[in-house]
Coordinates of C-alpha atoms in Angstrom, one line a residue:
Chain A
M1 CA 12.4 23.1 -34.3
S2 CA 9.7 23.1 -31.6
E3 CA 10.2 23.5 -28.0
K4 CA 11.4 20.5 -26.0
L5 CA 8.7 19.9 -23.2
L6 CA 10.1 17.1 -21.5
E7 CA 13.5 15.6 -21.6
V8 CA 14.5 12.2 -20.0
K9 CA 18.4 12.0 -19.9
N10 CA 20.0 8.7 -19.1
L11 CA 17.3 7.7 -16.6
H12 CA 18.2 4.8 -14.2
T13 CA 15.5 3.4 -12.1
S14 CA 15.8 0.4 -9.8
F15 CA 13.6 -1.4 -7.2
F16 CA 15.4 -2.4 -4.1
T17 CA 14.0 -5.6 -2.9
D18 CA 15.0 -8.4 -0.6
S19 CA 16.7 -10.6 -3.3
G20 CA 18.7 -7.6 -4.6
E21 CA 18.5 -4.5 -6.9
V22 CA 16.1 -5.1 -9.7
K23 CA 17.4 -2.6 -12.5
A24 CA 14.0 -1.9 -14.2
V25 CA 15.3 0.9 -16.3
N26 CA 18.9 1.3 -17.5
G27 CA 19.7 4.5 -19.1
V28 CA 16.7 5.6 -21.0
S29 CA 16.9 9.0 -22.7
F30 CA 14.2 10.6 -24.9
S31 CA 12.6 14.0 -25.4
L32 CA 9.0 15.0 -26.0
E33 CA 8.0 18.0 -28.0
S34 CA 4.9 19.8 -27.2
G35 CA 1.8 18.6 -29.1
K36 CA 3.5 15.4 -30.0
I37 CA 2.6 11.8 -29.3
L38 CA 5.4 9.5 -28.3
G39 CA 4.9 5.9 -28.0
I40 CA 6.9 3.6 -25.9
V41 CA 6.5 0.0 -26.8
G42 CA 7.8 -3.1 -25.2
E43 CA 6.8 -6.4 -23.6
S44 CA 6.1 -6.9 -19.8
G45 CA 9.0 -6.1 -17.8
S46 CA 10.7 -4.0 -20.4
G47 CA 10.8 -1.0 -18.1
K48 CA 8.0 1.2 -20.0
S49 CA 5.6 1.6 -17.2
V50 CA 8.5 2.2 -14.8
T51 CA 9.8 4.9 -17.0
A52 CA 6.3 6.6 -16.9
Y53 CA 6.0 6.3 -13.3
S54 CA 9.5 7.8 -12.7
I55 CA 8.3 10.9 -14.6
M56 CA 5.5 11.1 -12.3
Q57 CA 7.4 10.2 -9.2
I58 CA 4.9 7.5 -8.3
L59 CA 7.1 4.5 -8.1
A60 CA 6.1 1.9 -5.5
G61 CA 7.6 2.0 -2.1
T62 CA 11.0 0.3 -3.0
G63 CA 11.4 2.0 -6.3
K64 CA 14.0 4.8 -6.8
V65 CA 15.5 6.9 -9.8
V66 CA 19.1 6.2 -9.0
E67 CA 20.6 8.3 -11.9
G68 CA 19.8 10.6 -14.7
E69 CA 17.8 13.7 -15.1
I70 CA 14.0 14.4 -16.0
L71 CA 13.7 18.1 -17.3
Y72 CA 10.3 19.6 -17.5
K73 CA 10.8 22.9 -19.4
G74 CA 14.5 23.0 -18.4
E75 CA 13.9 22.3 -15.0
N76 CA 15.0 19.0 -13.2
I77 CA 11.9 17.6 -11.6
L78 CA 14.0 15.3 -9.5
N79 CA 15.0 18.3 -7.6
Y80 CA 11.6 19.5 -7.0
S81 CA 10.3 20.0 -3.5
K82 CA 7.3 17.8 -2.3
Q83 CA 5.0 21.1 -2.9
Q84 CA 6.4 21.7 -6.4
M85 CA 6.0 17.9 -7.2
K86 CA 2.5 18.0 -6.2
N87 CA 1.9 20.9 -8.5
F88 CA 3.6 19.0 -11.2
R89 CA 1.5 16.0 -10.8
G90 CA -2.1 16.4 -12.2
K91 CA -1.5 20.0 -13.3
K92 CA 1.5 19.9 -15.6
C93 CA 1.6 16.3 -16.1
S94 CA -1.1 13.7 -15.7
I95 CA -1.4 10.1 -16.1
I96 CA -4.1 7.4 -16.9
F97 CA -3.7 3.8 -16.0
Q98 CA -4.1 0.5 -17.5
D99 CA -6.9 -0.9 -15.4
P100 CA -10.0 1.6 -15.0
M101 CA -11.6 -1.0 -13.0
T102 CA -9.3 -0.5 -10.1
S103 CA -7.9 2.9 -10.6
L104 CA -10.9 4.7 -9.4
N105 CA -11.6 4.6 -5.6
P106 CA -14.5 2.6 -5.0
T107 CA -15.7 4.6 -2.0
F108 CA -16.1 8.1 -3.5
T109 CA -18.4 9.3 -6.2
I110 CA -17.2 10.1 -9.7
G111 CA -17.8 13.7 -8.9
N112 CA -15.9 13.8 -5.8
Q113 CA -12.8 12.2 -7.6
L114 CA -13.2 14.6 -10.5
M115 CA -13.4 17.7 -8.4
E116 CA -10.6 16.7 -6.1
A117 CA -7.9 17.5 -8.7
I118 CA -9.8 20.6 -10.0
L119 CA -9.9 21.9 -6.4
L120 CA -6.5 21.2 -5.7
H121 CA -4.9 22.9 -8.8
T122 CA -7.2 25.6 -9.7
D123 CA -8.8 28.7 -7.9
R124 CA -12.3 27.4 -8.7
N125 CA -14.7 27.1 -5.7
K126 CA -16.8 24.0 -5.4
E127 CA -19.8 25.0 -7.6
E128 CA -17.4 26.0 -10.4
A129 CA -15.3 22.8 -9.8
K130 CA -18.5 20.8 -10.2
A131 CA -19.5 22.6 -13.4
R132 CA -15.9 22.1 -14.8
A133 CA -16.3 18.3 -13.8
A134 CA -19.5 18.0 -15.8
E135 CA -17.9 19.8 -18.7
M136 CA -15.0 17.5 -18.7
L137 CA -17.4 14.4 -18.6
T138 CA -19.2 15.8 -21.7
L139 CA -15.9 16.3 -23.4
V140 CA -14.9 12.8 -23.0
G141 CA -18.5 11.6 -24.2
V142 CA -20.0 10.5 -21.1
N143 CA -23.7 11.0 -21.4
E144 CA -25.9 12.5 -18.6
P145 CA -22.8 14.0 -16.7
E146 CA -24.9 15.6 -14.0
K147 CA -26.1 12.1 -13.1
R148 CA -22.7 10.6 -13.5
L149 CA -21.0 12.8 -11.2
K150 CA -23.4 11.4 -8.2
Q151 CA -22.6 7.8 -9.2
Y152 CA -20.0 5.4 -7.7
P153 CA -17.3 3.7 -10.1
H154 CA -18.9 0.4 -9.8
E155 CA -22.0 1.7 -11.2
L156 CA -20.1 2.5 -14.6
S157 CA -18.8 0.0 -17.3
G158 CA -15.0 -0.2 -18.0
G159 CA -15.1 2.1 -21.0
M160 CA -17.0 4.7 -19.1
R161 CA -14.6 4.5 -16.3
Q162 CA -11.6 5.0 -18.5
R163 CA -13.3 7.9 -20.0
V164 CA -13.7 9.2 -16.5
M165 CA -10.0 8.6 -15.9
I166 CA -9.2 10.8 -19.0
A167 CA -11.6 13.5 -17.9
M168 CA -9.7 13.5 -14.5
A169 CA -6.2 13.5 -16.1
L170 CA -7.3 16.4 -18.4
A171 CA -9.3 18.6 -15.9
C172 CA -6.6 20.8 -15.1
E173 CA -5.2 21.1 -18.7
P174 CA -1.9 19.5 -18.3
D175 CA 0.9 19.9 -20.9
I176 CA 1.8 16.3 -20.8
L177 CA -0.7 13.3 -20.7
I178 CA 1.0 9.7 -19.9
A179 CA -1.2 7.0 -21.0
D180 CA 0.1 3.8 -19.3
E181 CA -1.7 1.1 -21.6
P182 CA -4.8 2.8 -21.6
T183 CA -6.6 0.1 -23.6
T184 CA -5.2 -3.1 -22.5
A185 CA -8.0 -3.8 -20.1
L186 CA -10.8 -2.8 -22.5
D187 CA -12.5 -4.9 -25.2
V188 CA -11.6 -4.2 -28.8
T189 CA -14.5 -2.0 -29.7
I190 CA -14.1 0.3 -26.6
Q191 CA -10.3 0.3 -27.3
A192 CA -10.9 1.9 -30.7
Q193 CA -13.3 4.4 -29.2
I194 CA -10.9 5.3 -26.5
L195 CA -8.0 5.8 -28.8
E196 CA -10.1 7.8 -31.2
L197 CA -11.1 10.0 -28.2
M198 CA -7.7 10.6 -27.1
K199 CA -6.6 11.5 -30.5
D200 CA -9.5 14.1 -30.7
L201 CA -8.7 15.6 -27.4
Q202 CA -5.0 15.8 -28.3
K203 CA -5.9 17.9 -31.2
Q204 CA -8.4 19.9 -29.5
L205 CA -6.3 20.6 -26.3
G206 CA -2.9 20.4 -27.9
M207 CA -1.3 18.5 -25.1
A208 CA 1.7 16.1 -25.8
I209 CA 1.1 12.4 -25.0
I210 CA 3.3 9.6 -24.1
M211 CA 1.7 6.4 -25.0
V212 CA 3.1 3.5 -23.2
T213 CA 1.9 0.2 -24.6
H214 CA 2.7 -3.2 -25.9
D215 CA 0.1 -3.0 -28.6
L216 CA 1.9 -2.2 -32.0
G217 CA -1.4 -1.3 -33.4
V218 CA -1.9 1.4 -31.1
I219 CA 1.5 2.7 -32.0
A220 CA 1.0 2.7 -35.6
S221 CA -2.4 4.5 -35.4
M222 CA -1.4 7.1 -32.9
C223 CA 2.2 8.0 -32.5
D224 CA 4.5 10.5 -34.2
E225 CA 7.6 9.1 -32.7
V226 CA 8.3 5.6 -31.2
I227 CA 10.7 4.1 -28.7
V228 CA 11.1 0.4 -28.6
M229 CA 12.4 -0.8 -25.1
Y230 CA 13.7 -4.2 -23.9
G231 CA 15.3 -5.0 -20.6
G232 CA 15.1 -1.4 -19.3
R233 CA 16.9 0.0 -22.5
V234 CA 15.8 1.7 -25.5
C235 CA 16.8 -0.5 -28.5
E236 CA 15.2 1.5 -31.2
R237 CA 13.7 4.8 -31.7
G238 CA 12.3 6.8 -34.9
T239 CA 9.2 7.7 -36.6
A240 CA 6.5 5.2 -36.5
D241 CA 6.9 4.6 -40.2
A242 CA 10.7 4.0 -39.8
I243 CA 10.1 1.4 -37.1
F244 CA 7.7 -0.4 -38.9
Y245 CA 9.0 -0.5 -42.4
H246 CA 12.8 -0.3 -41.7
S247 CA 13.1 -2.1 -38.3
S248 CA 16.8 -1.9 -37.3
H249 CA 16.9 -3.8 -34.1
E250 CA 16.5 -7.6 -34.1
Y251 CA 13.9 -7.3 -31.3
T252 CA 11.8 -4.8 -33.1
K253 CA 11.9 -7.2 -36.1
G254 CA 10.9 -10.1 -34.0
L255 CA 8.0 -8.1 -32.6
I256 CA 6.8 -7.2 -36.0
R257 CA 7.1 -10.6 -37.2
S258 CA 5.0 -11.8 -34.5
I259 CA 2.0 -9.7 -35.3
P260 CA -0.8 -11.8 -36.9
S261 CA -1.9 -10.7 -40.2
T262 CA -4.9 -11.3 -42.3
Q263 CA -2.8 -12.5 -45.2
N264 CA -1.3 -15.4 -43.4
M265 CA -4.2 -16.8 -41.5
K266 CA -3.2 -20.3 -42.0
Q267 CA 0.4 -19.8 -41.0
K268 CA 1.5 -20.3 -37.4
L269 CA 2.5 -17.2 -35.4
I270 CA 6.2 -16.6 -35.2
P271 CA 6.9 -15.9 -31.5
I272 CA 10.2 -14.5 -30.1
A273 CA 12.0 -17.5 -28.6
G274 CA 13.0 -17.7 -25.0
T275 CA 12.0 -15.7 -22.0
P276 CA 12.3 -12.1 -20.7
I277 CA 15.6 -11.4 -19.1
N278 CA 16.1 -11.5 -15.4
L279 CA 16.3 -7.9 -14.4
L280 CA 18.2 -8.9 -10.9
N281 CA 21.0 -10.2 -13.1
M282 CA 21.5 -8.2 -16.2
P283 CA 23.8 -9.5 -18.9
K284 CA 26.9 -7.9 -19.8
G285 CA 26.4 -7.2 -23.4
C286 CA 23.2 -6.6 -25.2
A287 CA 20.1 -7.6 -23.0
F288 CA 18.4 -9.2 -26.1
C289 CA 21.2 -11.3 -27.1
S290 CA 20.1 -14.4 -25.3
R291 CA 17.1 -14.6 -27.5
C292 CA 18.3 -13.3 -30.8
D293 CA 18.8 -15.5 -33.6
N294 CA 21.7 -13.4 -35.1
A295 CA 23.6 -12.7 -31.9
M296 CA 27.4 -12.4 -32.4
K297 CA 30.3 -12.7 -30.0
I298 CA 30.4 -8.9 -29.5
C299 CA 26.8 -9.0 -28.4
L300 CA 27.6 -11.0 -25.3
E301 CA 30.5 -8.8 -24.4
Q302 CA 29.4 -5.1 -25.2
I303 CA 26.3 -3.2 -24.9
P304 CA 25.7 -1.6 -28.4
E305 CA 25.8 2.0 -28.8
E306 CA 22.8 3.9 -30.4
I307 CA 23.8 4.7 -34.1
W308 CA 21.8 6.3 -36.8
V309 CA 20.4 4.1 -39.2
G310 CA 18.3 6.5 -41.2
E311 CA 17.1 10.0 -41.0
D312 CA 15.4 10.4 -37.5
H313 CA 16.0 6.8 -36.8
L314 CA 18.3 5.4 -34.2
A315 CA 18.9 1.7 -33.1
S316 CA 21.3 0.0 -30.7
C317 CA 22.2 -3.2 -32.4
W318 CA 25.6 -4.5 -33.2
M319 CA 24.2 -6.0 -36.5
N320 CA 23.8 -2.3 -37.9
V321 CA 27.4 -1.7 -37.0
K322 CA 28.4 -4.7 -38.8
K323 CA 26.3 -3.7 -41.9
Q324 CA 27.8 -0.2 -41.8
M325 CA 31.3 -1.7 -41.6
E326 CA 30.6 -4.0 -44.5
Q327 CA 29.3 -1.1 -46.6
E328 CA 32.4 1.0 -45.6
K329 CA 34.6 -2.0 -46.8
V330 CA 32.8 -2.3 -50.1
G331 CA 33.4 1.3 -50.6
A332 CA 37.1 1.1 -49.9
S333 CA 37.7 -1.8 -52.2
K334 CA 36.2 0.2 -55.3
Chain B
M1 CA -33.0 0.1 2.3
A2 CA -36.3 0.3 4.3
K3 CA -37.4 -3.2 3.3
Y4 CA -34.0 -4.5 4.2
F5 CA -34.3 -2.9 7.5
V6 CA -37.5 -4.3 8.4
K7 CA -36.6 -7.7 7.3
R8 CA -33.4 -7.5 9.6
V9 CA -35.6 -6.5 12.5
L10 CA -38.1 -9.4 12.0
L11 CA -35.3 -11.9 11.7
A12 CA -33.7 -10.4 14.9
I13 CA -37.0 -10.9 16.7
V14 CA -37.0 -14.5 15.6
T15 CA -33.4 -15.0 16.7
I16 CA -34.2 -13.5 20.1
F17 CA -37.2 -15.9 20.5
I18 CA -34.9 -18.9 19.6
I19 CA -32.4 -17.6 22.3
T20 CA -35.1 -17.3 25.0
V21 CA -36.1 -20.9 24.2
I22 CA -32.8 -22.4 24.3
A23 CA -31.8 -20.3 27.5
F24 CA -35.0 -21.3 29.5
F25 CA -35.0 -24.9 28.9
T26 CA -31.1 -25.4 29.3
M27 CA -31.2 -23.3 32.4
N28 CA -33.9 -25.7 33.8
A29 CA -32.0 -28.7 32.7
I30 CA -29.1 -27.7 35.0
P31 CA -29.4 -29.7 38.3
G32 CA -30.5 -27.6 41.4
G33 CA -33.0 -24.8 41.7
P34 CA -33.1 -21.2 43.2
F35 CA -34.1 -22.5 46.4
N36 CA -31.8 -25.4 46.9
S37 CA -29.4 -24.1 49.5
E38 CA -27.2 -25.8 52.1
K39 CA -29.5 -24.5 54.8
A40 CA -32.3 -26.6 54.6
S41 CA -35.6 -24.8 54.7
S42 CA -38.7 -26.5 55.6
P43 CA -40.7 -28.1 52.8
Q44 CA -43.5 -25.8 53.3
V45 CA -41.5 -22.7 52.9
K46 CA -39.8 -24.2 49.8
A47 CA -43.2 -25.1 48.4
A48 CA -44.7 -21.7 49.1
L49 CA -41.6 -19.9 47.5
E50 CA -41.8 -22.2 44.4
A51 CA -45.4 -21.5 44.0
R52 CA -44.7 -17.8 44.2
Y53 CA -42.3 -18.0 41.3
N54 CA -44.6 -20.4 39.3
L55 CA -41.8 -23.1 39.8
D56 CA -44.4 -25.7 40.7
K57 CA -45.9 -25.5 37.3
P58 CA -45.0 -27.7 34.2
L59 CA -41.9 -26.2 32.6
L60 CA -43.7 -25.3 29.4
E61 CA -46.5 -23.5 31.3
Q62 CA -43.7 -21.6 33.2
Y63 CA -42.2 -20.4 29.7
V64 CA -45.5 -19.3 28.5
I65 CA -46.2 -17.4 31.7
Y66 CA -42.5 -15.9 31.3
V67 CA -43.0 -14.7 27.8
Q68 CA -46.3 -13.4 28.7
G69 CA -44.7 -11.2 31.1
L70 CA -42.1 -10.1 28.7
F71 CA -44.7 -8.8 26.4
H72 CA -46.0 -6.7 29.1
G73 CA -42.4 -5.3 30.0
D74 CA -42.3 -7.5 33.1
M75 CA -39.1 -9.4 33.4
G76 CA -39.8 -10.6 36.7
I77 CA -38.2 -10.3 40.1
S78 CA -35.0 -11.8 41.3
T79 CA -35.3 -15.0 43.2
K80 CA -32.2 -14.0 45.2
T81 CA -32.7 -10.4 46.1
G82 CA -36.6 -9.9 45.2
R83 CA -35.6 -6.8 43.4
D84 CA -37.1 -6.0 39.9
I85 CA -34.9 -7.5 37.2
A86 CA -35.3 -4.8 34.7
Q87 CA -34.1 -2.3 37.1
T88 CA -31.2 -4.4 38.3
I89 CA -30.1 -5.0 34.8
L90 CA -30.4 -1.3 33.9
E91 CA -28.4 -0.1 37.1
S92 CA -25.6 -2.6 36.5
F93 CA -25.6 -1.9 32.8
K94 CA -24.8 1.7 33.5
V95 CA -21.6 0.7 35.3
S96 CA -20.6 -1.8 32.4
A97 CA -21.7 0.6 29.7
T98 CA -19.5 3.6 31.2
V99 CA -16.4 1.4 31.5
G100 CA -17.1 -0.5 28.3
G101 CA -18.0 2.6 26.5
M102 CA -14.7 4.3 27.5
A103 CA -12.7 1.1 26.7
A104 CA -14.4 0.6 23.1
A105 CA -13.7 4.2 22.3
I106 CA -10.0 3.9 23.3
A107 CA -9.7 0.6 21.4
I108 CA -11.2 1.9 18.2
V109 CA -9.3 5.2 18.2
C110 CA -5.9 3.9 19.3
G111 CA -6.3 0.7 17.3
I112 CA -6.8 2.6 14.1
V113 CA -4.0 5.2 14.6
F114 CA -1.5 2.5 15.8
G115 CA -2.5 0.2 12.9
S116 CA -2.1 3.0 10.3
I117 CA 1.2 4.0 11.8
A118 CA 2.4 0.4 11.6
A119 CA 1.3 0.2 8.0
L120 CA 2.8 3.5 7.0
K121 CA 6.3 2.8 8.8
R122 CA 6.3 -0.7 7.6
N123 CA 9.5 -2.7 8.4
T124 CA 10.8 0.1 10.6
V125 CA 11.3 -0.1 14.3
I126 CA 8.3 1.5 15.2
D127 CA 6.2 -1.0 13.1
R128 CA 8.2 -3.8 14.8
I129 CA 7.5 -2.4 18.3
I130 CA 3.7 -1.9 17.5
V131 CA 3.5 -5.5 16.2
F132 CA 5.2 -6.9 19.2
L133 CA 3.2 -5.2 21.7
S134 CA -0.1 -5.9 20.0
T135 CA 0.7 -9.7 19.6
L136 CA 1.7 -9.5 23.3
A137 CA -1.5 -7.9 24.4
T138 CA -3.6 -10.4 22.3
A139 CA -1.9 -13.3 23.9
V140 CA -2.2 -12.3 27.6
P141 CA -5.6 -13.2 29.0
S142 CA -7.6 -10.4 30.7
F143 CA -7.6 -11.9 34.2
V144 CA -3.7 -12.0 34.2
L145 CA -3.6 -8.5 32.8
A146 CA -6.1 -7.2 35.4
T147 CA -4.3 -8.8 38.2
I148 CA -1.0 -7.4 37.1
L149 CA -2.6 -3.9 36.8
L150 CA -4.1 -4.0 40.3
Y151 CA -0.9 -5.4 41.7
V152 CA 1.5 -2.9 40.2
F153 CA -0.6 0.4 40.1
S154 CA -2.7 -0.2 43.2
M155 CA -0.6 -2.3 45.4
K156 CA 2.8 -1.3 44.5
L157 CA 2.6 2.1 43.4
G158 CA -0.5 3.2 45.2
W159 CA -1.8 5.3 42.3
F160 CA -5.3 3.9 42.6
Q161 CA -7.4 2.4 45.4
V162 CA -7.8 -1.2 45.3
W163 CA -11.5 -0.9 46.3
S164 CA -13.6 2.0 47.5
A165 CA -17.2 1.9 48.6
D166 CA -18.3 5.4 47.3
S167 CA -16.4 6.4 44.2
H168 CA -15.1 4.0 41.6
N169 CA -11.9 4.7 39.7
Y170 CA -12.3 3.4 36.2
V171 CA -8.7 3.8 34.8
L172 CA -7.5 0.3 35.5
P173 CA -10.7 -1.5 34.4
V174 CA -10.7 0.5 31.1
I175 CA -7.2 -0.3 30.4
A176 CA -7.7 -4.0 31.2
L177 CA -10.9 -4.0 28.9
S178 CA -9.6 -2.2 26.1
L179 CA -6.1 -3.6 25.5
Y180 CA -7.3 -6.8 23.7
P181 CA -9.8 -5.2 21.3
M182 CA -7.3 -2.4 20.9
S183 CA -4.4 -4.8 19.8
Y184 CA -6.7 -6.8 17.6
I185 CA -8.0 -3.5 15.8
T186 CA -4.3 -2.6 15.4
R187 CA -3.4 -5.7 13.6
L188 CA -6.6 -5.6 11.5
T189 CA -6.0 -2.0 10.5
K190 CA -2.4 -2.7 9.7
T191 CA -3.2 -5.4 7.2
S192 CA -6.0 -3.8 5.5
M193 CA -4.2 -0.5 5.2
L194 CA -1.2 -2.2 3.6
D195 CA -3.7 -3.7 1.3
A196 CA -5.3 -0.4 0.5
L197 CA -2.1 1.5 0.1
G198 CA -1.1 -0.9 -2.7
Q199 CA -4.2 -0.4 -4.6
D200 CA -4.3 1.2 -8.1
Y201 CA -6.7 4.1 -6.7
V202 CA -4.1 5.2 -4.2
R203 CA -1.6 5.6 -7.1
T204 CA -4.3 7.5 -9.0
A205 CA -4.9 9.9 -6.1
K206 CA -1.1 10.4 -5.7
A207 CA -0.7 11.0 -9.6
K208 CA -3.5 13.7 -9.3
G209 CA -1.3 15.7 -6.9
V210 CA -3.2 14.8 -3.5
S211 CA -0.9 15.3 -0.6
Q212 CA 0.5 12.3 1.2
V213 CA -1.6 12.9 4.2
L214 CA -4.8 13.1 2.4
V215 CA -3.9 10.0 0.1
I216 CA -3.7 8.1 3.4
F217 CA -6.6 9.4 5.3
K218 CA -9.1 10.0 2.7
H219 CA -8.3 7.4 0.1
A220 CA -6.8 4.6 1.8
L221 CA -8.3 4.6 5.3
R222 CA -11.8 4.7 4.2
N223 CA -11.1 1.7 2.2
A224 CA -9.0 0.0 5.1
L225 CA -11.8 0.4 7.7
I226 CA -14.3 -1.8 5.9
P227 CA -12.9 -4.9 7.5
V228 CA -12.4 -3.3 10.8
I229 CA -16.2 -2.5 11.0
T230 CA -17.1 -6.0 10.9
Y231 CA -15.1 -6.7 14.0
V232 CA -16.0 -3.5 15.8
G233 CA -19.9 -4.0 15.8
P234 CA -20.0 -7.3 17.9
M235 CA -17.0 -6.1 19.9
I236 CA -18.8 -3.1 21.1
A237 CA -21.7 -5.1 22.2
S238 CA -19.6 -7.5 24.2
I239 CA -17.5 -4.9 25.7
L240 CA -20.5 -2.9 26.7
T241 CA -22.0 -5.7 28.5
G242 CA -18.9 -6.1 30.7
S243 CA -16.4 -8.7 31.3
M244 CA -17.1 -11.0 34.2
V245 CA -13.5 -11.4 35.0
V246 CA -12.5 -7.8 34.8
E247 CA -15.5 -6.8 36.7
S248 CA -14.8 -9.3 39.5
I249 CA -11.3 -8.3 39.8
F250 CA -12.1 -4.7 40.2
T251 CA -15.3 -5.2 42.0
L252 CA -17.3 -2.9 39.7
G253 CA -20.8 -4.6 40.2
G254 CA -21.5 -4.6 36.5
L255 CA -23.8 -6.7 34.2
G256 CA -21.0 -9.2 33.4
S257 CA -20.5 -10.2 37.2
K258 CA -24.3 -10.1 37.6
F259 CA -24.8 -12.4 34.8
V260 CA -22.3 -15.1 36.1
T261 CA -23.5 -15.0 39.7
S262 CA -27.1 -15.3 38.6
I263 CA -26.1 -18.6 37.1
T264 CA -24.3 -19.8 40.0
N265 CA -27.4 -18.7 42.1
R266 CA -29.8 -20.5 39.7
D267 CA -31.5 -17.0 39.8
Y268 CA -33.9 -18.0 37.0
P269 CA -35.5 -14.7 36.1
M270 CA -32.2 -12.9 36.3
I271 CA -30.5 -15.5 33.9
M272 CA -33.2 -15.0 31.4
G273 CA -33.2 -11.2 31.9
T274 CA -29.6 -10.8 31.3
T275 CA -29.3 -13.3 28.5
I276 CA -32.2 -11.5 26.5
F277 CA -30.5 -8.3 27.3
L278 CA -27.2 -9.4 25.8
A279 CA -28.9 -11.0 22.9
V280 CA -30.8 -7.7 22.0
L281 CA -27.7 -5.7 22.3
M282 CA -25.6 -8.2 20.2
V283 CA -28.3 -8.3 17.4
G284 CA -28.6 -4.6 17.4
M285 CA -25.0 -4.0 17.0
N286 CA -24.5 -6.3 14.3
L287 CA -27.5 -4.7 12.7
I288 CA -25.9 -1.3 13.2
S289 CA -22.6 -2.3 12.0
D290 CA -24.2 -3.8 8.7
L291 CA -25.8 -0.3 8.2
V292 CA -22.6 1.5 8.7
Y293 CA -21.0 -0.8 6.3
K294 CA -23.3 0.5 3.6
L295 CA -22.3 4.0 4.3
V296 CA -18.7 3.3 4.1
D297 CA -18.8 1.0 1.0
P298 CA -21.3 2.0 -1.6
R299 CA -20.8 -1.2 -3.4
I300 CA -22.8 -3.0 -0.9
T301 CA -26.5 -3.4 -1.8
F302 CA -29.0 -4.8 0.6
D303 CA -31.1 -6.9 -1.9

């Protein structure tokens, strides 16, 4: 078994707003092994981005990790000093964001922004940092790197800017790269290029990636392991194959049903009925039960525990408990 | 860039020309003239004086003569004091510019600092105090403020002389002049700083491991200053040329008070001179602030 690079244990993150505590993440646990790609999938408001920001400690003003541990190589980063955290960000763990159009500072050149992280985290002097920045741009497939260094973000296209973001994130060779919906704001052809680039770089540099997305296609093509989140909780986890071919949570099943396919072009899409839950007022039982076709009484009352539904495949759904109990009953009557 | 600059300068000349036309003809449209005083002077004396200042000629001709003089660097002489206008303006501008320059510097520096603090300490006591004081300072008219300052610090506490013939103490007028623009800049900076701090690129900078101080003063502030610059350019122009009210209360003898007395005296050459001077300064500051804009925000193009 390979080394556990990052372990998130029972993470609870809340935003304290005027209207009350918004419980964005409610007890998420997962671990990331070095060199692996972990996918976190879920709809808007499922807590996937907040989980990522919690790891980086870049939550917006009112956000706070209220419970849990985030272990990087065994050390709890929540106990890090400001200085240690500065060293962690950008050097050990980097992040790229959803919208490359707004994620770069419009008033500084690409070179300035790329070199900033390099100068902060390595011993390189200005000249060496510039050379490294140009090297990184070449690595991410930006042509004419020397010229680009002098340009401002508004002079580049969206795809180019996301490449710059990737170059910036990888400039100090982090162990972990968090990609927060890296392709959502890009058009389809550019999306494919960026994903391909990330896969290549992952192989070349060997870092681990946490891929936060709502795009199941991205998950299928990239990830070793997948976590499905809903209402700030993990509802299912396992290998990409297990999640896609043996979905064991009603929410995951709904997600996969709602993917349009080329075989049923004429049919209507099957959406998941209802609206996302109100994080200000979490239900007592399963977060998904108000939208679940197969909800049972117990779903309203109690939060389902995670149980094994296959090899490397866990799900938190009372349906699985019921199924297992039925199987046991059959076994007993024989 | 150069093309833009030339275009702007040409436009500025046109603007100033239009201002001279409006000023000249409205000035002459006001009842009364430079030599209509309560003391009745003999018609011969009056006619001689008017001839000396070309006031006996048709209005259009007067204007042409004036503009011709302007092109020769001659702004005429005052009908009241008989002194050279250009020199008078320059002398009084020195006073106004000294007081105004200090006031503008204080307003900009303090405004940006207080505004940033208010944004960073949002919803704390510090923020509330800054917002309260700056709202108060924007609401109090400068003549009230100047009078209160004079009353409290000169009359009651005796820290500063009310008036002195040989030396001027600029502390009180500078405070009176700077408070309004300072409060305005404070509120402007706070709003735009809050906006900048919520932007994605600030999050990116933080995620790179940039320290809090640098995130604020490098990444956020530069973007936050863009709207402030729009206000600061014209503000400097108007503050440098002096405030009539503040200068009168503190008897500074600056350009602002000269401007107003020239109107009540119907001192035609002086009215024209000060108007043109103000117009040139205002247009120039606007141009400079537009150029500074480009320096701060590379997205702005001049084509």
